[in-house]
Amino acid sequence: MTTKKKKYNIPKGFSLLQTTLKTPEFLKHPLNFITENMKNYGGTYSSSLGGSTLILTQDPAFISYVLKENQRNYQKAGFAVERAIKYIGNGLVFSDGDYWRRQRRLIQPSFHRQKIVDLGANVLKTIQDNLVDFPEGKQVDISPIVHELALKILIKSLFDIKISTETMNRFSTGFSAAQDFLIKDINNPLRRFLYPINGKEKKMMAVVDEIRGIFLDIIQERKKRKGEFSDMLDMLLNSRYEDNGESMTEAQIIDELMVFISAGHETTANTLSWILYLLAANPESQEKLYQLASEKPVESLAMDVYMQAVIQEGMRLYTTTWSTQRVAIEDDSFGEYSYPKGTVIVPFFFGLHRTEKLWENALQFRPERFIADGKLAKYKHYFPFGAGPRMCIGNHFALMEMAYFLGEFVKTFKIKSTGQLPETEAAITMSADKVVLEIVKR
Ligand code: HEM
C-alpha cells in the first residue's frame, strides 16, 4: 500500500534557494525587505530557513488566530528561542508549555494595574532626578540618554535599593553585549562553529554569569532583611504557586529578572525615543501635552486620553516589537492556507500598523485616531504588546512609565526637529540609529 504525501497550501513566497540568495538583502534592512515582500504578495508570504517553512503575515485575522484563537497549537520554541534561553535564561518570554503557564499564573498578579501604580512613586522620582541633568543643545542625540534612564527606572522598580553607578554600567554593557551576541548568533549559525576556538561564547557567558551573580547577591541580601519593599523583587519573592504554596527558587527568580530587563528596557527606551522624535516633528501635539502637563499632576496626566493617544500613535508608527514568532505544534490551516507542524508563523506587526488598508494616512502622526467619543479607541488590528495569553505582562508598567516620562519631559523642555531622519534598525526590537533633536529648557 502506498501512503499519499500530504498536500499543504503554503502561501506563495521564496524557496530555500531564493531565501538564501536574498539573505544579504534581508540582513541589510529587514523592515524594508519584508515590507516590500508584503506589498508583492498581498500581506502574507512564505520563506524557508534552516529546514523550516516560515509564513510571514500582516493579516490581522491570521495573527489573531495564531496568538489568540488557536494559541494552544503554537509555541515559542524554535532555534532562536533555544539560543536566547542559553544567554538570557528560561524566563517568561522564552519558556513554553506547562512550565510557562505555571510561571505566568504565578507572576501575573504582580503586574496587576494596582500593583504597578504602587511602583509609580519610585518611577516618578527616578525620572525627576534624572531630568535635572538632561542635556540641552541644538544637536542632542537623545537615544542613548533615554536608554540609560529607562534602564535606571527598570532597575529601581525591580530593586528598591541603592545601586552604584559602576554596577549600573555593568548591567547596561552586559545586557547590550548579550543581546548583540544573541542576534549575531541567530543570524549567522556558521559563526557558532568557531566559538569553541575563538572563546567568544565563553566570554559572553562570563558576562551573563556576572550579572546573575549580582542578582543572586541582591536576592540573598533581601531575604535577610525584614520589612516591606516597594519593588518587583518583593512581589516575586512573596508570590506562591497555587498548587503547592511554594515560592520560586533563586535561579527561577533570576531567570525572570533577566527577562524583565531584556524585554522591558530596550522596548520602552526605543518607544520613548521615537515618541520624542514624533513630538519634535509635531509641535502642536507637543504643545497640547505641555498644556495638559502644566494643568494636571503627572499621575492623572497618565490617565488622560490625549496622553494615552500620543503613546498609542507612537507605538503604531514605530512598533518596537516589530515581529514575533510561533511554531505550529500540529498541522494547521487558516483561510485558504494549510501548513504542517513545525511551520514558523511570523506576525509582522510593523507592516500591519502601517498599512493604508487599515489606517488612513498611515504614515502620518495623528493621535486623534486613537480617540473616539472622548475615550481611547481600541482596534482589533493593533498589537503593540502582542495578543492572547502571551501578551506583554509589563504593558501597564510601560504605559505608566512612558506617560510619566513624557509628562515630566514636556513640562521641563521644549524639543524641536533638526530635520534629521532617524534610520530604523530592526534587531530583537526596532531602534533608531540616533534621534538628534534640539532641546531647550522651558
Ligand atoms: C513599550 C514597551 C514594551 C513593548 C512595546 C513590549 C512588547 C511586548 C510584546 C509585543 C510582547 C509579546 C511577544 C510575543 O507574543 O511573542 C511582550 C512580551 C513580554 N513583555 Fe513586553 N513590552 C514592553 C515593555 C515591557 C516591560 C516594561 C516588561 C517588564 C517589566 C515587559 C515584559 C515582558 C514579558 C515578561 C513578556 C513575555 C510574556 C509571556 O510570554 O508570558 N515588557 N512584550
CSV table of C-alpha atoms and ligand atoms in Angstrom, one decimal:
chain,number,residue,atom,x,y,z
A,1,MET,CA,0.0,0.0,0.0
A,2,THR,CA,1.3,3.4,-0.8
A,3,THR,CA,0.8,6.3,1.6
A,4,LYS,CA,-0.2,9.5,0.0
A,5,LYS,CA,2.1,12.5,0.8
A,6,LYS,CA,0.0,15.2,2.5
A,7,LYS,CA,-0.5,18.3,0.4
A,8,TYR,CA,-0.5,21.7,2.1
A,9,ASN,CA,-1.4,25.0,0.7
A,10,ILE,CA,1.5,27.1,1.8
A,11,PRO,CA,1.3,30.8,0.8
A,12,LYS,CA,3.4,31.8,-2.2
A,13,GLY,CA,6.9,33.1,-1.5
A,14,PHE,CA,10.5,32.2,-1.6
A,15,SER,CA,12.1,28.7,-2.0
A,16,LEU,CA,15.1,27.7,0.1
A,17,LEU,CA,17.5,28.8,-2.7
A,18,GLN,CA,15.7,32.1,-3.1
A,19,THR,CA,15.7,32.8,0.6
A,20,THR,CA,19.5,32.0,0.8
A,21,LEU,CA,20.2,34.3,-2.1
A,22,LYS,CA,18.0,37.1,-0.6
A,23,THR,CA,19.6,36.8,2.9
A,24,PRO,CA,22.1,39.7,2.4
A,25,GLU,CA,19.2,41.9,1.2
A,26,PHE,CA,17.2,40.9,4.3
A,27,LEU,CA,20.1,41.5,6.7
A,28,LYS,CA,20.8,44.9,5.2
A,29,HIS,CA,17.3,46.2,6.0
A,30,PRO,CA,14.9,43.6,7.4
A,31,LEU,CA,11.9,46.1,7.7
A,32,ASN,CA,12.2,47.4,4.1
A,33,PHE,CA,12.8,43.9,2.8
A,34,ILE,CA,9.7,42.4,4.5
A,35,THR,CA,7.5,45.5,3.7
A,36,GLU,CA,8.3,45.2,0.0
A,37,ASN,CA,7.5,41.5,0.0
A,38,MET,CA,4.2,42.1,1.8
A,39,LYS,CA,3.3,44.5,-1.0
A,40,ASN,CA,4.2,42.0,-3.7
A,41,TYR,CA,2.4,39.0,-2.0
A,42,GLY,CA,-0.6,40.8,-0.6
A,43,GLY,CA,0.2,40.7,3.1
A,44,THR,CA,1.2,37.0,3.6
A,45,TYR,CA,4.1,35.1,2.1
A,46,SER,CA,6.4,32.2,2.8
A,47,SER,CA,10.1,31.7,3.1
A,48,SER,CA,12.4,28.9,4.1
A,49,LEU,CA,15.0,28.8,6.8
A,50,GLY,CA,17.1,26.1,8.4
A,51,GLY,CA,14.8,23.3,7.2
A,52,SER,CA,11.6,25.1,8.4
A,53,THR,CA,8.9,26.9,6.5
A,54,LEU,CA,8.3,30.4,7.6
A,55,ILE,CA,5.0,32.1,7.0
A,56,LEU,CA,5.2,35.9,7.4
A,57,THR,CA,1.9,37.7,7.7
A,58,GLN,CA,0.5,41.1,8.4
A,59,ASP,CA,-3.1,39.9,8.1
A,60,PRO,CA,-4.7,40.8,11.5
A,61,ALA,CA,-7.1,37.9,11.4
A,62,PHE,CA,-4.3,35.4,10.8
A,63,ILE,CA,-2.2,37.0,13.5
A,64,SER,CA,-5.1,36.9,16.0
A,65,TYR,CA,-5.8,33.2,15.1
A,66,VAL,CA,-2.2,32.2,15.9
A,67,LEU,CA,-1.8,34.4,19.0
A,68,LYS,CA,-5.3,34.1,20.5
A,69,GLU,CA,-8.0,31.8,19.0
A,70,ASN,CA,-5.8,28.8,18.3
A,71,GLN,CA,-2.9,29.7,20.6
A,72,ARG,CA,-2.8,26.3,22.1
A,73,ASN,CA,-1.4,24.9,18.9
A,74,TYR,CA,1.5,27.2,18.9
A,75,GLN,CA,4.7,27.6,21.0
A,76,LYS,CA,7.6,29.8,21.0
A,77,ALA,CA,10.2,27.0,20.9
A,78,GLY,CA,12.5,27.2,18.0
A,79,PHE,CA,16.1,27.7,17.3
A,80,ALA,CA,16.2,31.4,18.2
A,81,VAL,CA,14.5,30.8,21.5
A,82,GLU,CA,16.9,28.0,22.3
A,83,ARG,CA,19.8,30.4,21.9
A,84,ALA,CA,18.0,33.1,23.9
A,85,ILE,CA,17.5,30.8,26.8
A,86,LYS,CA,21.2,30.0,26.8
A,87,TYR,CA,22.2,33.6,27.2
A,88,ILE,CA,19.2,35.2,28.9
A,89,GLY,CA,17.6,32.4,30.8
A,90,ASN,CA,14.4,30.5,30.8
A,91,GLY,CA,12.1,33.4,31.9
A,92,LEU,CA,8.6,34.1,30.7
A,93,VAL,CA,9.5,35.5,27.3
A,94,PHE,CA,11.2,32.3,26.2
A,95,SER,CA,9.7,29.5,28.3
A,96,ASP,CA,6.9,27.3,26.9
A,97,GLY,CA,4.2,24.8,27.7
A,98,ASP,CA,3.2,23.8,31.3
A,99,TYR,CA,6.3,25.5,32.7
A,100,TRP,CA,5.5,28.8,31.1
A,101,ARG,CA,1.8,28.5,32.1
A,102,ARG,CA,2.7,27.9,35.8
A,103,GLN,CA,5.2,30.8,35.8
A,104,ARG,CA,2.8,33.2,34.1
A,105,ARG,CA,0.0,32.3,36.6
A,106,LEU,CA,2.4,32.9,39.5
A,107,ILE,CA,3.8,36.2,38.2
A,108,GLN,CA,0.7,37.8,36.6
A,109,PRO,CA,-0.7,39.2,39.9
A,110,SER,CA,2.5,41.2,40.5
A,111,PHE,CA,1.8,43.1,37.3
A,112,HIS,CA,-1.8,43.9,38.1
A,113,ARG,CA,-2.5,47.5,37.3
A,114,GLN,CA,-2.9,48.5,41.0
A,115,LYS,CA,0.5,46.8,42.0
A,116,ILE,CA,2.1,48.8,39.2
A,117,VAL,CA,0.6,52.0,40.4
A,118,ASP,CA,2.4,51.3,43.8
A,119,LEU,CA,5.7,51.3,41.9
A,120,GLY,CA,4.8,54.7,40.4
A,121,ALA,CA,6.4,56.9,43.1
A,122,ASN,CA,9.8,55.4,42.6
A,123,VAL,CA,9.4,55.6,38.8
A,124,LEU,CA,8.5,59.3,39.0
A,125,LYS,CA,11.3,60.2,41.4
A,126,THR,CA,13.9,58.5,39.2
A,127,ILE,CA,12.6,60.4,36.2
A,128,GLN,CA,12.6,63.8,38.0
A,129,ASP,CA,16.1,63.2,39.5
A,130,ASN,CA,17.5,62.4,36.1
A,131,LEU,CA,15.8,65.1,34.1
A,132,VAL,CA,17.8,67.6,36.1
A,133,ASP,CA,21.0,66.5,34.2
A,134,PHE,CA,19.3,66.0,30.8
A,135,PRO,CA,21.4,67.9,28.3
A,136,GLU,CA,20.2,70.9,26.3
A,137,GLY,CA,21.6,72.0,22.9
A,138,LYS,CA,21.0,72.3,19.2
A,139,GLN,CA,22.0,68.8,18.3
A,140,VAL,CA,21.4,66.3,21.1
A,141,ASP,CA,21.1,62.6,20.4
A,142,ILE,CA,18.5,61.7,23.0
A,143,SER,CA,18.5,58.0,22.2
A,144,PRO,CA,21.4,56.9,24.5
A,145,ILE,CA,20.2,59.2,27.3
A,146,VAL,CA,16.7,57.8,27.2
A,147,HIS,CA,18.1,54.3,27.1
A,148,GLU,CA,20.2,54.9,30.2
A,149,LEU,CA,17.3,56.5,32.0
A,150,ALA,CA,14.9,53.6,31.1
A,151,LEU,CA,17.4,51.1,32.5
A,152,LYS,CA,17.7,53.1,35.7
A,153,ILE,CA,13.9,53.2,36.1
A,154,LEU,CA,13.5,49.5,35.5
A,155,ILE,CA,16.3,48.5,37.8
A,156,LYS,CA,14.9,50.9,40.5
A,157,SER,CA,11.5,49.2,40.0
A,158,LEU,CA,13.0,45.7,40.3
A,159,PHE,CA,15.2,46.5,43.3
A,160,ASP,CA,14.3,49.4,45.5
A,161,ILE,CA,17.9,49.7,46.8
A,162,LYS,CA,20.8,52.0,46.0
A,163,ILE,CA,22.9,50.6,43.2
A,164,SER,CA,26.3,52.0,42.4
A,165,THR,CA,26.9,53.7,39.0
A,166,GLU,CA,29.6,51.1,38.4
A,167,THR,CA,27.1,48.2,38.8
A,168,MET,CA,24.6,50.0,36.6
A,169,ASN,CA,27.2,50.3,33.9
A,170,ARG,CA,27.9,46.6,34.2
A,171,PHE,CA,24.2,45.8,33.8
A,172,SER,CA,24.0,48.2,30.8
A,173,THR,CA,27.0,47.0,28.9
A,174,GLY,CA,26.4,43.3,29.9
A,175,PHE,CA,22.8,43.3,28.6
A,176,SER,CA,23.7,45.2,25.4
A,177,ALA,CA,26.5,42.7,24.7
A,178,ALA,CA,24.3,39.7,25.4
A,179,GLN,CA,21.5,41.0,23.1
A,180,ASP,CA,24.0,41.8,20.3
A,181,PHE,CA,25.7,38.5,20.7
A,182,LEU,CA,22.4,36.7,20.5
A,183,ILE,CA,21.4,38.5,17.3
A,184,LYS,CA,24.7,37.6,15.6
A,185,ASP,CA,24.4,34.1,16.8
A,186,ILE,CA,20.9,33.7,15.4
A,187,ASN,CA,21.6,35.4,12.1
A,188,ASN,CA,24.8,33.6,11.4
A,189,PRO,CA,24.8,30.0,12.6
A,190,LEU,CA,28.0,29.2,10.8
A,191,ARG,CA,29.9,31.6,13.1
A,192,ARG,CA,28.9,29.3,16.0
A,193,PHE,CA,31.3,26.6,15.0
A,194,LEU,CA,34.1,29.0,15.7
A,195,TYR,CA,33.0,29.7,19.3
A,196,PRO,CA,34.9,26.9,20.9
A,197,ILE,CA,38.1,28.1,19.1
A,198,ASN,CA,37.8,31.9,19.5
A,199,GLY,CA,36.4,31.8,23.0
A,200,LYS,CA,33.6,34.3,22.3
A,201,GLU,CA,30.8,32.2,23.8
A,202,LYS,CA,32.9,31.6,27.0
A,203,LYS,CA,33.5,35.4,27.3
A,204,MET,CA,29.8,36.1,26.8
A,205,MET,CA,28.8,33.5,29.4
A,206,ALA,CA,31.2,35.1,31.9
A,207,VAL,CA,29.4,38.4,31.4
A,208,VAL,CA,26.0,36.8,31.9
A,209,ASP,CA,27.2,34.9,34.9
A,210,GLU,CA,28.5,38.1,36.5
A,211,ILE,CA,25.1,39.7,36.1
A,212,ARG,CA,23.3,36.6,37.5
A,213,GLY,CA,25.8,36.7,40.4
A,214,ILE,CA,24.9,40.4,41.2
A,215,PHE,CA,21.2,39.4,41.2
A,216,LEU,CA,21.8,36.5,43.5
A,217,ASP,CA,23.6,38.7,46.0
A,218,ILE,CA,20.7,41.2,45.9
A,219,ILE,CA,18.2,38.3,46.5
A,220,GLN,CA,20.1,36.8,49.4
A,221,GLU,CA,20.7,40.2,51.0
A,222,ARG,CA,16.9,40.9,50.7
A,223,LYS,CA,16.0,37.6,52.3
A,224,LYS,CA,18.0,38.5,55.3
A,225,ARG,CA,16.2,41.9,55.8
A,226,LYS,CA,12.8,42.4,57.4
A,227,GLY,CA,10.3,44.9,56.2
A,228,GLU,CA,8.4,45.7,53.1
A,229,PHE,CA,10.0,46.9,49.9
A,230,SER,CA,8.2,48.6,47.1
A,231,ASP,CA,9.7,46.7,44.2
A,232,MET,CA,9.1,43.8,41.8
A,233,LEU,CA,11.7,41.7,43.6
A,234,ASP,CA,9.5,41.8,46.7
A,235,MET,CA,6.5,40.8,44.6
A,236,LEU,CA,8.4,37.9,43.1
A,237,LEU,CA,9.8,36.7,46.5
A,238,ASN,CA,6.3,36.8,48.0
A,239,SER,CA,4.4,35.0,45.2
A,240,ARG,CA,3.4,31.4,45.8
A,241,TYR,CA,2.4,28.7,43.4
A,242,GLU,CA,-1.3,27.8,43.6
A,243,ASP,CA,-0.6,24.1,43.6
A,244,ASN,CA,1.9,23.6,46.3
A,245,GLY,CA,2.2,27.0,48.1
A,246,GLU,CA,5.9,27.2,47.4
A,247,SER,CA,7.9,30.1,46.1
A,248,MET,CA,10.3,30.2,43.1
A,249,THR,CA,13.8,29.1,43.5
A,250,GLU,CA,16.5,31.7,43.4
A,251,ALA,CA,17.6,30.6,39.9
A,252,GLN,CA,14.0,30.9,38.7
A,253,ILE,CA,13.7,34.4,40.1
A,254,ILE,CA,17.0,35.4,38.4
A,255,ASP,CA,15.7,34.0,35.1
A,256,GLU,CA,12.6,36.1,35.4
A,257,LEU,CA,14.6,39.3,36.4
A,258,MET,CA,16.9,38.7,33.4
A,259,VAL,CA,13.9,38.5,31.1
A,260,PHE,CA,12.2,41.6,32.6
A,261,ILE,CA,15.3,43.6,31.8
A,262,SER,CA,15.8,42.3,28.4
A,263,ALA,CA,12.1,42.6,27.5
A,264,GLY,CA,11.4,45.8,29.3
A,265,HIS,CA,14.4,48.0,28.8
A,266,GLU,CA,15.0,48.4,25.0
A,267,THR,CA,11.3,48.2,24.1
A,268,THR,CA,10.4,51.1,26.4
A,269,ALA,CA,13.6,53.2,25.6
A,270,ASN,CA,13.1,52.8,21.9
A,271,THR,CA,9.4,53.6,22.0
A,272,LEU,CA,10.1,56.8,24.1
A,273,SER,CA,12.9,57.9,21.7
A,274,TRP,CA,10.6,57.5,18.8
A,275,ILE,CA,7.8,59.4,20.5
A,276,LEU,CA,10.1,62.3,21.4
A,277,TYR,CA,11.1,62.4,17.7
A,278,LEU,CA,7.4,62.5,16.7
A,279,LEU,CA,6.7,65.2,19.2
A,280,ALA,CA,9.6,67.3,17.9
A,281,ALA,CA,8.2,67.0,14.4
A,282,ASN,CA,4.6,67.7,15.5
A,283,PRO,CA,4.8,70.9,17.7
A,284,GLU,CA,1.0,71.2,18.1
A,285,SER,CA,0.9,67.8,19.8
A,286,GLN,CA,3.8,68.7,21.9
A,287,GLU,CA,2.2,72.0,22.9
A,288,LYS,CA,-1.1,70.2,23.8
A,289,LEU,CA,0.8,67.8,26.0
A,290,TYR,CA,2.6,70.7,27.6
A,291,GLN,CA,-0.7,72.5,28.4
A,292,LEU,CA,-2.0,69.3,30.0
A,293,ALA,CA,1.2,68.7,31.9
A,294,SER,CA,1.0,72.2,33.3
A,295,GLU,CA,-2.5,71.8,34.5
A,296,LYS,CA,-2.6,68.3,35.9
A,297,PRO,CA,-0.4,66.3,38.3
A,298,VAL,CA,1.5,63.7,36.4
A,299,GLU,CA,-0.3,60.8,37.9
A,300,SER,CA,-3.6,62.0,36.5
A,301,LEU,CA,-2.0,63.1,33.2
A,302,ALA,CA,-1.0,59.4,32.7
A,303,MET,CA,-4.8,58.6,32.6
A,304,ASP,CA,-5.5,61.5,30.2
A,305,VAL,CA,-6.9,60.3,26.9
A,306,TYR,CA,-4.7,62.6,24.8
A,307,MET,CA,-1.6,61.5,26.5
A,308,GLN,CA,-2.6,57.8,26.0
A,309,ALA,CA,-3.4,58.5,22.4
A,310,VAL,CA,0.0,60.1,21.7
A,311,ILE,CA,1.6,57.0,23.2
A,312,GLN,CA,-0.6,54.6,21.2
A,313,GLU,CA,0.0,56.5,18.0
A,314,GLY,CA,3.8,56.5,18.6
A,315,MET,CA,3.7,52.7,19.1
A,316,ARG,CA,1.7,52.3,16.0
A,317,LEU,CA,4.1,54.2,13.8
A,318,TYR,CA,7.2,52.8,15.5
A,319,THR,CA,6.2,49.4,16.7
A,320,THR,CA,9.4,48.5,18.6
A,321,THR,CA,8.4,44.8,18.9
A,322,TRP,CA,8.2,44.7,15.1
A,323,SER,CA,7.5,41.0,14.9
A,324,THR,CA,7.5,37.8,16.9
A,325,GLN,CA,7.3,34.1,16.0
A,326,ARG,CA,5.3,31.0,16.9
A,327,VAL,CA,5.9,27.4,15.9
A,328,ALA,CA,2.9,25.2,15.0
A,329,ILE,CA,2.7,22.1,17.2
A,330,GLU,CA,0.3,20.2,14.9
A,331,ASP,CA,-0.7,20.7,11.2
A,332,ASP,CA,-3.0,23.7,11.0
A,333,SER,CA,-4.9,25.8,8.5
A,334,PHE,CA,-6.1,29.3,8.3
A,335,GLY,CA,-8.4,30.5,5.5
A,336,GLU,CA,-7.1,29.2,2.2
A,337,TYR,CA,-3.8,28.2,3.7
A,338,SER,CA,-2.7,24.9,5.3
A,339,TYR,CA,0.7,24.0,6.7
A,340,PRO,CA,2.5,21.2,8.5
A,341,LYS,CA,3.5,21.1,12.2
A,342,GLY,CA,6.8,22.8,12.7
A,343,THR,CA,5.9,25.8,10.4
A,344,VAL,CA,7.0,29.0,11.9
A,345,ILE,CA,4.5,31.9,11.8
A,346,VAL,CA,5.9,35.4,11.9
A,347,PRO,CA,3.4,38.1,12.6
A,348,PHE,CA,4.8,41.3,11.1
A,349,PHE,CA,3.3,43.9,13.4
A,350,PHE,CA,5.3,46.8,11.9
A,351,GLY,CA,3.7,46.3,8.5
A,352,LEU,CA,0.3,45.7,9.9
A,353,HIS,CA,0.4,49.0,11.8
A,354,ARG,CA,1.4,51.0,8.7
A,355,THR,CA,-0.9,49.5,6.1
A,356,GLU,CA,-3.1,52.1,4.3
A,357,LYS,CA,-5.8,49.5,4.0
A,358,LEU,CA,-6.4,49.8,7.8
A,359,TRP,CA,-5.0,53.1,8.8
A,360,GLU,CA,-6.0,56.3,6.9
A,361,ASN,CA,-2.9,58.4,6.1
A,362,ALA,CA,-1.0,55.6,7.8
A,363,LEU,CA,2.4,57.3,7.8
A,364,GLN,CA,1.1,60.5,9.4
A,365,PHE,CA,1.2,61.0,13.2
A,366,ARG,CA,-2.4,61.6,14.2
A,367,PRO,CA,-3.0,60.8,17.9
A,368,GLU,CA,-6.7,61.7,17.3
A,369,ARG,CA,-7.2,58.4,15.5
A,370,PHE,CA,-7.0,56.8,19.0
A,371,ILE,CA,-9.7,58.9,20.4
A,372,ALA,CA,-13.4,58.1,19.9
A,373,ASP,CA,-16.2,59.7,21.9
A,374,GLY,CA,-13.7,61.2,24.3
A,375,LYS,CA,-12.3,57.7,25.1
A,376,LEU,CA,-9.3,55.8,24.0
A,377,ALA,CA,-10.2,53.9,20.7
A,378,LYS,CA,-9.5,50.2,20.6
A,379,TYR,CA,-8.6,48.5,17.3
A,380,LYS,CA,-8.7,44.8,16.6
A,381,HIS,CA,-5.8,45.2,14.2
A,382,TYR,CA,-3.4,46.8,16.6
A,383,PHE,CA,-0.9,44.7,18.6
A,384,PRO,CA,1.9,46.8,20.1
A,385,PHE,CA,2.0,44.5,23.1
A,386,GLY,CA,1.1,41.3,21.2
A,387,ALA,CA,-2.1,39.4,22.0
A,388,GLY,CA,-3.6,36.4,23.7
A,389,PRO,CA,-2.2,34.7,26.8
A,390,ARG,CA,1.4,35.7,26.0
A,391,MET,CA,0.6,39.3,25.7
A,392,CYS,CA,3.2,41.6,27.3
A,393,ILE,CA,3.0,41.2,31.0
A,394,GLY,CA,4.7,44.6,31.5
A,395,ASN,CA,2.3,46.7,29.4
A,396,HIS,CA,0.7,48.6,32.3
A,397,PHE,CA,4.2,49.3,33.7
A,398,ALA,CA,5.5,50.5,30.3
A,399,LEU,CA,2.4,52.7,29.8
A,400,MET,CA,2.7,54.3,33.2
A,401,GLU,CA,6.5,54.9,32.8
A,402,MET,CA,6.1,56.4,29.3
A,403,ALA,CA,3.3,58.7,30.4
A,404,TYR,CA,5.2,59.9,33.5
A,405,PHE,CA,8.4,60.4,31.5
A,406,LEU,CA,6.6,62.3,28.7
A,407,GLY,CA,4.6,64.5,31.1
A,408,GLU,CA,7.7,65.5,33.1
A,409,PHE,CA,9.8,65.9,29.9
A,410,VAL,CA,7.4,68.3,28.1
A,411,LYS,CA,6.9,70.3,31.3
A,412,THR,CA,10.7,70.8,31.5
A,413,PHE,CA,11.9,71.0,27.9
A,414,LYS,CA,10.8,72.1,24.5
A,415,ILE,CA,12.1,70.0,21.7
A,416,LYS,CA,12.5,70.9,18.0
A,417,SER,CA,13.2,68.9,15.0
A,418,THR,CA,16.7,69.1,13.5
A,419,GLY,CA,15.4,67.8,10.2
A,420,GLN,CA,17.5,64.6,10.7
A,421,LEU,CA,15.5,61.5,9.9
A,422,PRO,CA,16.4,58.6,12.2
A,423,GLU,CA,17.2,55.3,10.5
A,424,THR,CA,15.2,52.3,11.7
A,425,GLU,CA,17.3,49.4,12.9
A,426,ALA,CA,15.5,46.1,13.4
A,427,ALA,CA,17.1,43.6,15.7
A,428,ILE,CA,15.2,41.9,18.5
A,429,THR,CA,13.4,45.3,18.9
A,430,MET,CA,13.3,48.2,16.5
A,431,SER,CA,15.5,51.1,17.4
A,432,ALA,CA,16.7,54.3,15.8
A,433,ASP,CA,20.3,54.7,14.9
A,434,LYS,CA,20.1,58.1,16.6
A,435,VAL,CA,17.5,60.7,17.4
A,436,VAL,CA,19.0,64.1,17.1
A,437,LEU,CA,16.8,66.9,18.5
A,438,GLU,CA,17.2,70.5,19.6
A,439,ILE,CA,16.4,70.7,23.3
A,440,VAL,CA,15.7,74.0,25.1
A,441,LYS,CA,14.6,74.4,28.8
A,442,ARG,CA,11.2,75.9,29.2
B,1,HEM,C1,6.9,49.9,25.3
B,1,HEM,C2,7.3,48.8,25.9
B,1,HEM,C3,7.0,47.4,25.6
B,1,HEM,C4,6.6,46.8,24.5
B,1,HEM,C5,6.3,47.5,23.1
B,1,HEM,C6,6.5,45.4,24.7
B,1,HEM,C7,6.1,44.5,23.8
B,1,HEM,C8,5.9,43.1,24.0
B,1,HEM,C9,5.3,42.2,23.1
B,1,HEM,C10,4.8,42.5,21.7
B,1,HEM,C11,5.3,41.0,23.7
B,1,HEM,C12,4.7,39.7,23.2
B,1,HEM,C13,5.7,38.9,22.4
B,1,HEM,C14,5.1,37.7,21.8
B,1,HEM,O1,3.9,37.5,21.7
B,1,HEM,O2,6.0,36.9,21.4
B,1,HEM,C15,5.8,41.2,25.1
B,1,HEM,C16,6.0,40.1,26.0
B,1,HEM,C17,6.6,40.3,27.2
B,1,HEM,N1,7.0,41.5,27.8
B,1,HEM,FE1,6.8,43.3,26.9
B,1,HEM,N2,6.9,45.1,26.0
B,1,HEM,C18,7.2,46.3,26.6
B,1,HEM,C19,7.6,46.5,27.9
B,1,HEM,C20,7.8,45.5,28.8
B,1,HEM,C21,8.2,45.7,30.2
B,1,HEM,C22,8.5,47.1,30.9
B,1,HEM,C23,8.3,44.5,30.8
B,1,HEM,C24,8.7,44.1,32.2
B,1,HEM,C25,9.0,44.8,33.2
B,1,HEM,C26,8.0,43.5,29.8
B,1,HEM,C27,8.0,42.1,29.9
B,1,HEM,C28,7.5,41.2,29.0
B,1,HEM,C29,7.5,39.8,29.3
B,1,HEM,C30,8.0,39.1,30.5
B,1,HEM,C31,6.9,39.2,28.1
B,1,HEM,C32,6.6,37.7,27.9
B,1,HEM,C33,5.2,37.4,28.4
B,1,HEM,C34,4.9,35.9,28.2
B,1,HEM,O3,5.3,35.3,27.2
B,1,HEM,O4,4.2,35.4,29.0
B,1,HEM,N3,7.6,44.2,28.6
B,1,HEM,N4,6.2,42.5,25.2
